[in-house]
């Protein structure tokens, strides 16, 4: 099963709602990390996922965006929501410091309300953290965790951050290796039940991107000639040394995508994200850089889910 981490910003939540009817709940369970104190969009997103039998994992002690430098538990905010929607999610504790401060939080989750719990050990695992992870339904850990530790855990999700993010869009080459976890996680260890990543955004959180001297569109694909590993193609506009005309730069990058899509070496699946790009090209429309990133995230998730779907 695939567990992508999605930050709770507007376009990430919209992407999840749009994916709900497309991907199978048997191989897709997003991990949502809230970053906004207005919970209404998050609650609506959870409800939209639930309508298609997708039960997301939600980090209830977020520490980014509006929650930076705050010790908070949002579980009551979600369950006692103003919309009075009946929502179903799996609460997740994100462990980012010594284990002692988290045990009480984990134990406080009402089993009658939440029959399943998740813990995301963001940093390295030590002996104290191993003790936290007994009787946890989803244990999210770094994919490079030593085997001796994995042997002591159950219900493991291997988390990775393989997107090779550059400081400037102009620095991207035409393609980069992403990961092979989608075809290796099942062979990694019998206790591993899934894997996750931060899609084509990466783990580094920022409120807004910088000025777009170059517009780059990232599209993932699985290369059957390279042992079914995942790669990312990077389609960039010309660099005119100014942050002006993002719409024109988007069309430049999009033209390169359409040219490849129309060739005999097109590596991409016909995802909803690809269909959206084709429509934008037809209409010569620039929807904004945030929407372009949303389309890339959707295509990435659809690509992995379609690959996993082959064995269902």
GROMACS .gro file of C-alpha atoms in nm:
model
  312
    1UNK     CA    1   0.000   0.000   0.000
    2UNK     CA    2   0.109   0.357  -0.077
    3UNK     CA    3   0.112   0.624   0.197
    4UNK     CA    4   0.205   0.961   0.039
    5UNK     CA    5   0.255   1.254   0.278
    6UNK     CA    6   0.046   1.556   0.179
    7UNK     CA    7   0.069   1.888   0.363
    8UNK     CA    8  -0.268   2.044   0.439
    9UNK     CA    9  -0.231   2.342   0.206
   10UNK     CA   10  -0.511   2.432  -0.032
   11UNK     CA   11  -0.383   2.264  -0.348
   12UNK     CA   12  -0.272   1.948  -0.166
   13UNK     CA   13  -0.620   1.907  -0.016
   14UNK     CA   14  -0.784   1.972  -0.352
   15UNK     CA   15  -0.556   1.710  -0.507
   16UNK     CA   16  -0.673   1.452  -0.251
   17UNK     CA   17  -1.039   1.530  -0.316
   18UNK     CA   18  -0.986   1.495  -0.691
   19UNK     CA   19  -0.796   1.167  -0.646
   20UNK     CA   20  -1.061   1.011  -0.421
   21UNK     CA   21  -1.275   0.878  -0.705
   22UNK     CA   22  -0.977   0.771  -0.918
   23UNK     CA   23  -0.747   0.559  -0.701
   24UNK     CA   24  -0.828   0.237  -0.519
   25UNK     CA   25  -0.866   0.241  -0.138
   26UNK     CA   26  -0.687  -0.096  -0.142
   27UNK     CA   27  -0.353   0.062  -0.229
   28UNK     CA   28  -0.384   0.430  -0.128
   29UNK     CA   29  -0.390   0.578   0.222
   30UNK     CA   30  -0.264   0.938   0.237
   31UNK     CA   31  -0.090   1.081   0.542
   32UNK     CA   32  -0.215   1.438   0.590
   33UNK     CA   33   0.005   1.678   0.785
   34UNK     CA   34  -0.210   1.984   0.871
   35UNK     CA   35  -0.051   2.327   0.835
   36UNK     CA   36  -0.357   2.554   0.864
   37UNK     CA   37  -0.554   2.642   1.179
   38UNK     CA   38  -0.875   2.667   0.974
   39UNK     CA   39  -0.980   2.302   0.985
   40UNK     CA   40  -1.285   2.326   0.759
   41UNK     CA   41  -1.100   2.248   0.429
   42UNK     CA   42  -0.925   1.955   0.600
   43UNK     CA   43  -1.252   1.817   0.738
   44UNK     CA   44  -1.417   1.844   0.396
   45UNK     CA   45  -1.122   1.663   0.240
   46UNK     CA   46  -1.142   1.377   0.491
   47UNK     CA   47  -1.516   1.351   0.423
   48UNK     CA   48  -1.457   1.343   0.046
   49UNK     CA   49  -1.202   1.063   0.088
   50UNK     CA   50  -1.437   0.869   0.317
   51UNK     CA   51  -1.707   0.875   0.050
   52UNK     CA   52  -1.480   0.647  -0.156
   53UNK     CA   53  -1.380   0.427   0.141
   54UNK     CA   54  -1.040   0.594   0.181
   55UNK     CA   55  -0.952   0.646   0.548
   56UNK     CA   56  -0.659   0.888   0.571
   57UNK     CA   57  -0.396   0.905   0.842
   58UNK     CA   58  -0.394   1.252   1.000
   59UNK     CA   59  -0.107   1.388   1.211
   60UNK     CA   60  -0.275   1.528   1.523
   61UNK     CA   61   0.029   1.708   1.668
   62UNK     CA   62   0.135   1.915   1.364
   63UNK     CA   63   0.437   2.144   1.394
   64UNK     CA   64   0.453   2.332   1.062
   65UNK     CA   65   0.278   2.632   0.911
   66UNK     CA   66   0.027   2.783   1.155
   67UNK     CA   67   0.138   2.528   1.417
   68UNK     CA   68   0.510   2.607   1.414
   69UNK     CA   69   0.661   2.616   1.765
   70UNK     CA   70   0.328   2.512   1.921
   71UNK     CA   71   0.253   2.199   2.120
   72UNK     CA   72  -0.095   2.113   2.003
   73UNK     CA   73  -0.335   1.820   1.970
   74UNK     CA   74  -0.600   1.882   1.705
   75UNK     CA   75  -0.798   1.562   1.757
   76UNK     CA   76  -1.087   1.741   1.931
   77UNK     CA   77  -1.095   2.011   1.664
   78UNK     CA   78  -1.147   1.743   1.401
   79UNK     CA   79  -1.399   1.527   1.588
   80UNK     CA   80  -1.604   1.822   1.717
   81UNK     CA   81  -1.606   1.993   1.380
   82UNK     CA   82  -1.841   2.281   1.308
   83UNK     CA   83  -1.964   2.117   0.987
   84UNK     CA   84  -2.102   1.822   1.186
   85UNK     CA   85  -1.981   1.585   0.916
   86UNK     CA   86  -1.926   1.224   1.015
   87UNK     CA   87  -1.558   1.179   0.932
   88UNK     CA   88  -1.333   0.878   0.972
   89UNK     CA   89  -0.955   0.909   1.003
   90UNK     CA   90  -0.663   0.739   1.175
   91UNK     CA   91  -0.488   0.966   1.429
   92UNK     CA   92  -0.111   0.980   1.395
   93UNK     CA   93   0.148   1.105   1.643
   94UNK     CA   94   0.459   1.254   1.480
   95UNK     CA   95   0.761   1.186   1.702
   96UNK     CA   96   1.033   1.447   1.654
   97UNK     CA   97   1.208   1.451   1.994
   98UNK     CA   98   1.272   1.219   2.293
   99UNK     CA   99   1.001   0.959   2.341
  100UNK     CA  100   0.888   1.048   2.695
  101UNK     CA  101   0.677   1.343   2.585
  102UNK     CA  102   0.475   1.132   2.339
  103UNK     CA  103   0.364   0.831   2.543
  104UNK     CA  104   0.088   1.024   2.721
  105UNK     CA  105  -0.037   1.161   2.389
  106UNK     CA  106  -0.050   0.815   2.231
  107UNK     CA  107  -0.222   0.664   2.535
  108UNK     CA  108  -0.482   0.943   2.537
  109UNK     CA  109  -0.629   0.843   2.199
  110UNK     CA  110  -0.971   0.695   2.273
  111UNK     CA  111  -0.975   0.337   2.143
  112UNK     CA  112  -1.356   0.340   2.115
  113UNK     CA  113  -1.344   0.642   1.885
  114UNK     CA  114  -1.027   0.534   1.705
  115UNK     CA  115  -0.969   0.159   1.682
  116UNK     CA  116  -0.648   0.224   1.486
  117UNK     CA  117  -0.347   0.443   1.567
  118UNK     CA  118  -0.040   0.551   1.373
  119UNK     CA  119   0.299   0.677   1.488
  120UNK     CA  120   0.546   0.850   1.257
  121UNK     CA  121   0.899   0.840   1.397
  122UNK     CA  122   1.045   1.130   1.203
  123UNK     CA  123   1.399   1.105   1.343
  124UNK     CA  124   1.619   0.805   1.415
  125UNK     CA  125   1.474   0.530   1.634
  126UNK     CA  126   1.631   0.457   1.971
  127UNK     CA  127   1.532   0.199   2.234
  128UNK     CA  128   1.284   0.434   2.406
  129UNK     CA  129   1.100   0.494   2.080
  130UNK     CA  130   1.075   0.121   2.010
  131UNK     CA  131   0.879   0.085   2.335
  132UNK     CA  132   0.631   0.347   2.207
  133UNK     CA  133   0.547   0.141   1.901
  134UNK     CA  134   0.390  -0.170   2.049
  135UNK     CA  135   0.022  -0.220   1.959
  136UNK     CA  136   0.041   0.049   1.689
  137UNK     CA  137  -0.140  -0.027   1.362
  138UNK     CA  138   0.081   0.186   1.137
  139UNK     CA  139   0.447   0.237   1.231
  140UNK     CA  140   0.599   0.492   0.993
  141UNK     CA  141   0.979   0.495   0.989
  142UNK     CA  142   1.270   0.598   0.768
  143UNK     CA  143   1.334   0.349   0.488
  144UNK     CA  144   1.701   0.329   0.593
  145UNK     CA  145   1.623   0.216   0.949
  146UNK     CA  146   1.864  -0.065   1.049
  147UNK     CA  147   1.734  -0.419   1.009
  148UNK     CA  148   1.795  -0.499   1.376
  149UNK     CA  149   1.539  -0.234   1.470
  150UNK     CA  150   1.290  -0.340   1.202
  151UNK     CA  151   1.298  -0.691   1.347
  152UNK     CA  152   1.153  -0.550   1.671
  153UNK     CA  153   0.861  -0.367   1.506
  154UNK     CA  154   0.534  -0.459   1.336
  155UNK     CA  155   0.305  -0.299   1.075
  156UNK     CA  156   0.590  -0.101   0.920
  157UNK     CA  157   0.558   0.173   0.659
  158UNK     CA  158   0.890   0.273   0.501
  159UNK     CA  159   0.904   0.648   0.444
  160UNK     CA  160   1.141   0.809   0.197
  161UNK     CA  161   1.207   1.158   0.060
  162UNK     CA  162   1.373   1.077  -0.274
  163UNK     CA  163   1.279   1.384  -0.480
  164UNK     CA  164   1.605   1.555  -0.578
  165UNK     CA  165   1.499   1.912  -0.512
  166UNK     CA  166   1.713   2.193  -0.654
  167UNK     CA  167   1.753   2.547  -0.520
  168UNK     CA  168   1.663   2.690  -0.860
  169UNK     CA  169   1.443   2.546  -1.134
  170UNK     CA  170   1.719   2.621  -1.384
  171UNK     CA  171   1.934   2.361  -1.208
  172UNK     CA  172   1.717   2.059  -1.297
  173UNK     CA  173   1.852   1.819  -1.558
  174UNK     CA  174   1.604   1.657  -1.796
  175UNK     CA  175   1.544   1.357  -1.565
  176UNK     CA  176   1.637   1.219  -1.224
  177UNK     CA  177   1.604   0.889  -1.040
  178UNK     CA  178   1.323   0.885  -0.784
  179UNK     CA  179   1.278   0.547  -0.613
  180UNK     CA  180   1.228   0.173  -0.640
  181UNK     CA  181   1.028   0.134  -0.317
  182UNK     CA  182   0.704   0.072  -0.508
  183UNK     CA  183   0.844  -0.258  -0.638
  184UNK     CA  184   1.077  -0.351  -0.350
  185UNK     CA  185   0.886  -0.277  -0.028
  186UNK     CA  186   0.707  -0.613  -0.028
  187UNK     CA  187   1.041  -0.796  -0.054
  188UNK     CA  188   1.212  -0.577   0.207
  189UNK     CA  189   1.083  -0.755   0.518
  190UNK     CA  190   0.767  -0.952   0.607
  191UNK     CA  191   0.673  -0.686   0.864
  192UNK     CA  192   0.663  -0.409   0.603
  193UNK     CA  193   0.305  -0.333   0.494
  194UNK     CA  194   0.362  -0.026   0.280
  195UNK     CA  195   0.577   0.268   0.177
  196UNK     CA  196   0.548   0.642   0.140
  197UNK     CA  197   0.712   0.955   0.003
  198UNK     CA  198   0.660   1.330  -0.025
  199UNK     CA  199   0.569   1.308  -0.397
  200UNK     CA  200   0.744   1.561  -0.621
  201UNK     CA  201   0.732   1.831  -0.352
  202UNK     CA  202   0.983   1.694  -0.103
  203UNK     CA  203   0.988   1.705   0.274
  204UNK     CA  204   1.120   2.063   0.300
  205UNK     CA  205   0.821   2.279   0.393
  206UNK     CA  206   0.785   2.636   0.268
  207UNK     CA  207   0.485   2.866   0.268
  208UNK     CA  208   0.547   3.005  -0.079
  209UNK     CA  209   0.785   2.947  -0.364
  210UNK     CA  210   1.026   3.213  -0.480
  211UNK     CA  211   1.005   3.413  -0.804
  212UNK     CA  212   0.987   3.196  -1.116
  213UNK     CA  213   1.285   3.285  -1.332
  214UNK     CA  214   1.229   2.940  -1.486
  215UNK     CA  215   0.906   2.739  -1.478
  216UNK     CA  216   0.963   2.364  -1.438
  217UNK     CA  217   0.696   2.093  -1.452
  218UNK     CA  218   0.784   1.761  -1.284
  219UNK     CA  219   0.628   1.439  -1.417
  220UNK     CA  220   0.692   1.093  -1.275
  221UNK     CA  221   0.705   0.767  -1.467
  222UNK     CA  222   0.800   0.404  -1.413
  223UNK     CA  223   1.065   0.278  -1.652
  224UNK     CA  224   1.007  -0.087  -1.742
  225UNK     CA  225   1.351  -0.097  -1.904
  226UNK     CA  226   1.518   0.006  -1.576
  227UNK     CA  227   1.378  -0.267  -1.351
  228UNK     CA  228   1.050  -0.075  -1.307
  229UNK     CA  229   1.217   0.201  -1.107
  230UNK     CA  230   1.054   0.543  -1.090
  231UNK     CA  231   1.210   0.847  -1.250
  232UNK     CA  232   1.103   1.211  -1.279
  233UNK     CA  233   1.123   1.412  -1.599
  234UNK     CA  234   1.177   1.786  -1.554
  235UNK     CA  235   1.038   2.013  -1.826
  236UNK     CA  236   1.176   2.366  -1.798
  237UNK     CA  237   1.116   2.693  -1.977
  238UNK     CA  238   1.397   2.910  -2.106
  239UNK     CA  239   1.577   3.123  -1.848
  240UNK     CA  240   1.536   3.491  -1.937
  241UNK     CA  241   1.699   3.602  -1.606
  242UNK     CA  242   1.378   3.776  -1.494
  243UNK     CA  243   1.077   3.659  -1.285
  244UNK     CA  244   0.830   3.807  -1.534
  245UNK     CA  245   0.584   3.630  -1.767
  246UNK     CA  246   0.523   3.305  -1.573
  247UNK     CA  247   0.232   3.226  -1.807
  248UNK     CA  248   0.454   3.237  -2.114
  249UNK     CA  249   0.719   3.029  -1.940
  250UNK     CA  250   0.458   2.772  -1.841
  251UNK     CA  251   0.351   2.737  -2.205
  252UNK     CA  252   0.716   2.687  -2.305
  253UNK     CA  253   0.755   2.401  -2.057
  254UNK     CA  254   0.416   2.257  -2.148
  255UNK     CA  255   0.505   2.251  -2.519
  256UNK     CA  256   0.796   2.019  -2.435
  257UNK     CA  257   0.560   1.785  -2.250
  258UNK     CA  258   0.309   1.774  -2.535
  259UNK     CA  259   0.587   1.704  -2.784
  260UNK     CA  260   0.695   1.400  -2.579
  261UNK     CA  261   0.336   1.285  -2.524
  262UNK     CA  262   0.284   1.280  -2.900
  263UNK     CA  263   0.600   1.078  -2.965
  264UNK     CA  264   0.653   0.700  -2.973
  265UNK     CA  265   0.875   0.722  -2.662
  266UNK     CA  266   0.610   0.872  -2.432
  267UNK     CA  267   0.684   0.713  -2.089
  268UNK     CA  268   0.382   0.847  -1.898
  269UNK     CA  269   0.053   0.681  -1.810
  270UNK     CA  270  -0.261   0.859  -1.931
  271UNK     CA  271  -0.342   0.995  -1.586
  272UNK     CA  272  -0.600   1.258  -1.502
  273UNK     CA  273  -0.305   1.489  -1.444
  274UNK     CA  274  -0.182   1.434  -1.800
  275UNK     CA  275  -0.535   1.496  -1.931
  276UNK     CA  276  -0.544   1.826  -1.742
  277UNK     CA  277  -0.213   1.931  -1.896
  278UNK     CA  278  -0.343   1.848  -2.245
  279UNK     CA  279  -0.652   2.060  -2.181
  280UNK     CA  280  -0.443   2.352  -2.054
  281UNK     CA  281  -0.231   2.326  -2.369
  282UNK     CA  282  -0.539   2.322  -2.590
  283UNK     CA  283  -0.682   2.630  -2.416
  284UNK     CA  284  -0.340   2.800  -2.383
  285UNK     CA  285  -0.436   2.864  -2.021
  286UNK     CA  286  -0.204   2.926  -1.725
  287UNK     CA  287  -0.385   2.829  -1.400
  288UNK     CA  288  -0.107   2.940  -1.164
  289UNK     CA  289   0.204   2.766  -1.035
  290UNK     CA  290   0.022   2.613  -0.736
  291UNK     CA  291  -0.223   2.435  -0.964
  292UNK     CA  292   0.062   2.306  -1.182
  293UNK     CA  293   0.225   2.155  -0.874
  294UNK     CA  294  -0.111   2.000  -0.778
  295UNK     CA  295  -0.136   1.837  -1.122
  296UNK     CA  296   0.218   1.696  -1.086
  297UNK     CA  297   0.136   1.555  -0.741
  298UNK     CA  298  -0.180   1.390  -0.873
  299UNK     CA  299   0.004   1.237  -1.166
  300UNK     CA  300   0.274   1.103  -0.934
  301UNK     CA  301   0.020   0.938  -0.705
  302UNK     CA  302  -0.185   0.799  -0.995
  303UNK     CA  303   0.130   0.651  -1.151
  304UNK     CA  304   0.226   0.464  -0.833
  305UNK     CA  305  -0.130   0.350  -0.762
  306UNK     CA  306  -0.172   0.216  -1.115
  307UNK     CA  307   0.151   0.020  -1.076
  308UNK     CA  308   0.033  -0.128  -0.745
  309UNK     CA  309  -0.307  -0.201  -0.898
  310UNK     CA  310  -0.157  -0.446  -1.146
  311UNK     CA  311  -0.149  -0.721  -0.883
  312UNK     CA  312  -0.495  -0.665  -0.735
   0.00000   0.00000   0.00000
